[in-house]
C-alpha positions as MATLAB code, in Angstrom:
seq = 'XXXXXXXXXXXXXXXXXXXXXXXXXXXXXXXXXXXXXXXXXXXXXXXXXXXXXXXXXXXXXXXXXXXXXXXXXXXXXXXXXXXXXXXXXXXXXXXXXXXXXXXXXXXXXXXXXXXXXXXXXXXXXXXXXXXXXXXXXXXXXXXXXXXXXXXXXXXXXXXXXXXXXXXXXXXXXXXXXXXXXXXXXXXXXXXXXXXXXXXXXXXXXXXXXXXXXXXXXXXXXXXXXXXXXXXXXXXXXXXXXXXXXXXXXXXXXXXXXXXXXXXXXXXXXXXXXXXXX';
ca = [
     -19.127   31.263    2.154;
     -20.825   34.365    2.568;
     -21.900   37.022   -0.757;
     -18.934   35.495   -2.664;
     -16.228   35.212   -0.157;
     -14.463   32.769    2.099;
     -14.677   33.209    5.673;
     -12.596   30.724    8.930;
     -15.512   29.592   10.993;
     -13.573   28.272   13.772;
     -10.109   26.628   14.262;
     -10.914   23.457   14.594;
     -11.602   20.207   12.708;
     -15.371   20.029   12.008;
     -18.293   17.518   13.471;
     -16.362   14.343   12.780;
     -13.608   15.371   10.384;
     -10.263   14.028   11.395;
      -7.778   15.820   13.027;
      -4.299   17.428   11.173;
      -1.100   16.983   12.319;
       0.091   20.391   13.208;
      -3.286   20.142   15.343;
      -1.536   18.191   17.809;
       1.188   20.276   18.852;
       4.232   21.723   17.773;
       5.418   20.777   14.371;
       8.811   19.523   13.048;
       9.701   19.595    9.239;
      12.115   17.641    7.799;
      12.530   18.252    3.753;
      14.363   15.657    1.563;
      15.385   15.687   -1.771;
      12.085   14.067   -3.012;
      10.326   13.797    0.711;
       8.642   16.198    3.037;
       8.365   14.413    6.474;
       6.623   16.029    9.413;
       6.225   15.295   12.730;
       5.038   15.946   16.205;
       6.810   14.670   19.506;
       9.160   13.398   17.766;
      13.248   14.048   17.167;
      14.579   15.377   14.034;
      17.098   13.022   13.710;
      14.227   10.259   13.213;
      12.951   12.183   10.874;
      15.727   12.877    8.921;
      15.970    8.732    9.066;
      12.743    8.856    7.306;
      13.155   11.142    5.084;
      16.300    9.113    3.511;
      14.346    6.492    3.180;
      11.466    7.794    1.496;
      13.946    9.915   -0.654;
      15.605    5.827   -1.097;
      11.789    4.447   -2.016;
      10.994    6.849   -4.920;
      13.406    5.488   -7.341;
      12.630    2.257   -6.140;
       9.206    2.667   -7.153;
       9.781    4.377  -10.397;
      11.583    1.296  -11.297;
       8.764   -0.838  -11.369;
       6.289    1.575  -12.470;
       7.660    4.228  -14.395;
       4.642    5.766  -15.131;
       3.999    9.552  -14.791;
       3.648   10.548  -11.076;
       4.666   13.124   -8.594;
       7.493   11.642   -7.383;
       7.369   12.860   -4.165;
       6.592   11.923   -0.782;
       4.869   13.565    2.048;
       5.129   11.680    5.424;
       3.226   12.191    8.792;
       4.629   11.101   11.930;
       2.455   11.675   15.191;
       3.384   10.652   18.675;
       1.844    7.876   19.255;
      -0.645    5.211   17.794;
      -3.258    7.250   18.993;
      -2.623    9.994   17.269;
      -2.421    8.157   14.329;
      -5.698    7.254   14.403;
      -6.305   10.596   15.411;
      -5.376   11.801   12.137;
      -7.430    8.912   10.112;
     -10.400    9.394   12.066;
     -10.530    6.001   13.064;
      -9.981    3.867   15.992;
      -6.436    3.081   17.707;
      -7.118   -0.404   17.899;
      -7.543   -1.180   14.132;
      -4.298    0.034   13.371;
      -2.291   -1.898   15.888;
       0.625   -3.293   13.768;
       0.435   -1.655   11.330;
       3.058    0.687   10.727;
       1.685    3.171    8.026;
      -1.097    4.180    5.824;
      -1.524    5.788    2.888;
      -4.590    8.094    2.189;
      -5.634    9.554   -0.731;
      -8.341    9.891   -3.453;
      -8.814    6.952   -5.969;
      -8.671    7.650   -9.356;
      -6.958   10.984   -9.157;
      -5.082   12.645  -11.815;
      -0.894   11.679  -11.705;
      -0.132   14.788   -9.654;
      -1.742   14.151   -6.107;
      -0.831   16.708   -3.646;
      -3.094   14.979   -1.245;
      -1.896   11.695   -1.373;
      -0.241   11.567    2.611;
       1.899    8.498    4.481;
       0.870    8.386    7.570;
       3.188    6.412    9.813;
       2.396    4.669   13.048;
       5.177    5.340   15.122;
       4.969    2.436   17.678;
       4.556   -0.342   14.558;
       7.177    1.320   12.759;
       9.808    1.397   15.580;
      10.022   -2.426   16.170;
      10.890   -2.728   12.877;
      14.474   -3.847   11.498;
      16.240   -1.558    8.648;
      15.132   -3.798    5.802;
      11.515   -3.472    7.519;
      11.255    0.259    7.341;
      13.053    0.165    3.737;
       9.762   -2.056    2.895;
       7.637   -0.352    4.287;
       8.174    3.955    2.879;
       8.758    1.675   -0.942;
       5.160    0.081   -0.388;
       3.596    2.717    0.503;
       5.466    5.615   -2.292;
       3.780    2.633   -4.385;
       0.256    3.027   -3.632;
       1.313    7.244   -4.000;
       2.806    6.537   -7.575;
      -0.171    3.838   -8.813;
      -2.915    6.612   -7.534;
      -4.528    7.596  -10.785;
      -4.640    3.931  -12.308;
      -6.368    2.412   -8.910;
      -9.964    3.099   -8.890;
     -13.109    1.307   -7.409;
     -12.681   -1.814   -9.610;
      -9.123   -2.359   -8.370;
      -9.491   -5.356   -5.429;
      -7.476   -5.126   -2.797;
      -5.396   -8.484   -2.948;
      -4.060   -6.305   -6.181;
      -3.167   -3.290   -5.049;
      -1.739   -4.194   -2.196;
      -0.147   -7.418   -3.586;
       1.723   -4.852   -6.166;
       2.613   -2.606   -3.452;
       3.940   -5.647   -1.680;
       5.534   -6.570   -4.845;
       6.783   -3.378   -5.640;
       8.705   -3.577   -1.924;
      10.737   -6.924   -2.124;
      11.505   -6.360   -5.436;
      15.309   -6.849   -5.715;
      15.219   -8.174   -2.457;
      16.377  -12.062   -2.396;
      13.727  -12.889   -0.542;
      12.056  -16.132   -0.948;
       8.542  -16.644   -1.130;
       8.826  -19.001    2.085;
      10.607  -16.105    3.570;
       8.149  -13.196    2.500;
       4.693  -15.698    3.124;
       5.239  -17.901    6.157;
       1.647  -17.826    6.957;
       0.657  -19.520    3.702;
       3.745  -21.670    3.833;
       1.791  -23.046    6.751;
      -1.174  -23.130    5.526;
       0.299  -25.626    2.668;
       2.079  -27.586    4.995;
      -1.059  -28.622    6.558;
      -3.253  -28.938    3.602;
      -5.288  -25.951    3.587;
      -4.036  -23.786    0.900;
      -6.507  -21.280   -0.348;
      -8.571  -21.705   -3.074;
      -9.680  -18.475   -4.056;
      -7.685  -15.104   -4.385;
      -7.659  -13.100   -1.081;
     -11.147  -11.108   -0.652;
     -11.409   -7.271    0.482;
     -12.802   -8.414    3.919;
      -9.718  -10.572    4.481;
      -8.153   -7.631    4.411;
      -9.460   -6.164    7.288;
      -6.907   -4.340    9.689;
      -9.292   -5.042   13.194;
      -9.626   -8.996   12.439;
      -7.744  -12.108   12.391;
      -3.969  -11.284   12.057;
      -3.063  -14.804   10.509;
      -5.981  -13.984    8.103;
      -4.428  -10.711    7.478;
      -1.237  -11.823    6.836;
      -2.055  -14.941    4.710;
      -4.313  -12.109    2.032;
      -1.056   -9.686    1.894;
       0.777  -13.107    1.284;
      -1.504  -14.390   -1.260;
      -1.896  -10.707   -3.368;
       2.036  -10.337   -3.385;
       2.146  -14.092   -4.777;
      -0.329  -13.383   -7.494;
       2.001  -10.211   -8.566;
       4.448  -12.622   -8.189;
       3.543  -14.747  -10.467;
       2.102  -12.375  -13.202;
       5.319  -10.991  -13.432;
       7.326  -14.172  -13.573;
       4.886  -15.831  -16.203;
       4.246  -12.624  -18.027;
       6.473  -10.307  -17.725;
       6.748   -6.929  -15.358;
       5.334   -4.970  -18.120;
       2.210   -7.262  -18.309;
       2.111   -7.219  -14.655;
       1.684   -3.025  -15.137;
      -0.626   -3.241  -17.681;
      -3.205   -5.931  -15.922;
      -3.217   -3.318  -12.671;
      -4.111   -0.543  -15.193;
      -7.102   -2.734  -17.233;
      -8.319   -3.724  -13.951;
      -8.594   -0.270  -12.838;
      -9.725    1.060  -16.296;
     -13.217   -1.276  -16.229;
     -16.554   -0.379  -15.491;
     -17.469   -1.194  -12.165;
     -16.023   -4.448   -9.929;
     -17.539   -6.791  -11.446;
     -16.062   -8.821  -14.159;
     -12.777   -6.381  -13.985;
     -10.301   -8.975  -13.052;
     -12.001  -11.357  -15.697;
     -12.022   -8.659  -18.219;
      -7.809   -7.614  -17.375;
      -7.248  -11.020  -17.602;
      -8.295  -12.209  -20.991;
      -7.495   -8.658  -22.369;
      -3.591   -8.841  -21.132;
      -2.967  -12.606  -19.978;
      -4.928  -14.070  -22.615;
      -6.392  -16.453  -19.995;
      -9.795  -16.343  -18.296;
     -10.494  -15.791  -14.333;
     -10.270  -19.456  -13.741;
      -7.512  -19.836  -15.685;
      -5.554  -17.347  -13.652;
      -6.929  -18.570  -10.225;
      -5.769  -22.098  -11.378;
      -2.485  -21.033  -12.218;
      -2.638  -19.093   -8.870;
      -3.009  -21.976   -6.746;
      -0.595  -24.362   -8.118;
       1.963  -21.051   -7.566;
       1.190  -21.194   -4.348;
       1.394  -24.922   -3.603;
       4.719  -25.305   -5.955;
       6.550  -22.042   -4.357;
       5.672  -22.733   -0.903;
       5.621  -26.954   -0.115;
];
């Protein structure tokens, strides 16, 4: 910015920044009904695919959270797995499996033009239809819960409602969605505590991984089974709503359960052991 005006210093990310998409060659666009999917490398028919399916996700997600949101999707697909991480500014290997991302500001206001899915195209390719279904309606649910998930919100919550939010309707069992904590039951080492950020952590254990998605989507689970969906909605947006990380899942609770942290935890781990033994 120079005497009041706006001038292009160079055409290029800057010192660390990540890298955008039409950055790494030439760019494909793909616009759905309520979906704008881009891509490099790749074929516009797979793009169209995704588009249909994140077209499919957004009234899949306003079902279980009608709350005001933009209702539309913008999708990123890059080459490869290293262009993915490209994009995130992070490293390939900590995104290995995992077939998309959502980024974002926490907090924001419901209309969030930033709010991008980033997919990983190798992940995302092994998976079956019902997989990739899953996957564009969990992530359009971290898009549409945007402005109620701030710093307080843990992660076995948010992405427990996104799971939540994706097998919803499904049929699935909970043996079927969490056979990593099936397993753990079977041989007498069920958790006792909810899932922690740092088991959430994309570069460490996989089981460990898998068992925290398992346990968050069980908690939503059972929230929503004991309480009701609404009450489900309403503890995500009191958790998010409190001052701070501490005490906000204690606070939610006895303001919308009517139960206290241990209370819920409790309840939590006989879930687990009744739904999954």
């Amino acid at each position: 910015r120079v005497s009041g005006r706006w001038y292009v210093s160079a055409d290029k990310p800057a010192p660390g920044a990540p890298q955008q998409l039409w950055e790494q060659g030439r760019m494909t666009a793909v616009r759905g009904a309520d979906s704008l999917v881009l891509g490099v490398g790749q074929p516009r028919a797979k793009l169209a695919d995704v588009a249909g399916l994140a077209d499919d996700a957004v009234p899949a997600v306003r079902r279980v959270w009608p709350e005001r949101w933009a209702g539309r999707l913008i999708v990123l697909l890059p080459a490869s797995l290293d262009r993915m991480a490209a994009l995130l500014g992070e490293k390939p290997a900590d995104y290995r499996g995992i077939a998309a991302v959502t980024t974002g500001e926490l907090g924001s206001a419901a209309h969030v033009p930033a709010d991008r899915v980033t997919v990983n195209p190798e992940a995302y390719e092994e998976l079956g239809a019902f997989g990739k279904r899953f996957v564009l309606i969990h992530e359009a649910t971290h898009v549409a819960t945007r402005s109620a998930t701030t710093a307080a919100t843990p992660l076995w919550l948010s992405e427990g409602f996104a799971d939540w939010s994706g097998y919803h309707g499904s049929g699935r069992t909970p043996r079927q969605v969490a056979p990593e904590l099936a397993e753990a039951v079977r041989e007498g080492e069920a958790p006792d505590t909810l899932p922690t950020d740092a088991d959430f952590a994309f570069s460490g254990d996989p089981g460990r991984l898998a068992r925290a998605y398992e346990g968050g989507w069980l908690t939503c689970r059972m929230i929503a089974e004991q309480w009701g969906e609404p009450k489900l909605r309403d503890f995500y947006r009191a958790v998010g709503e409190h001052e701070g990380r501490d005490g906000a899942v204690a606070a939610a609770a006895r303001k919308v359960l009517g139960v206290d942290e241990a209370e819920l935890v409790g309840r939590w781990r006989g879930y687990v052991r009744e739904q999954l033994a």
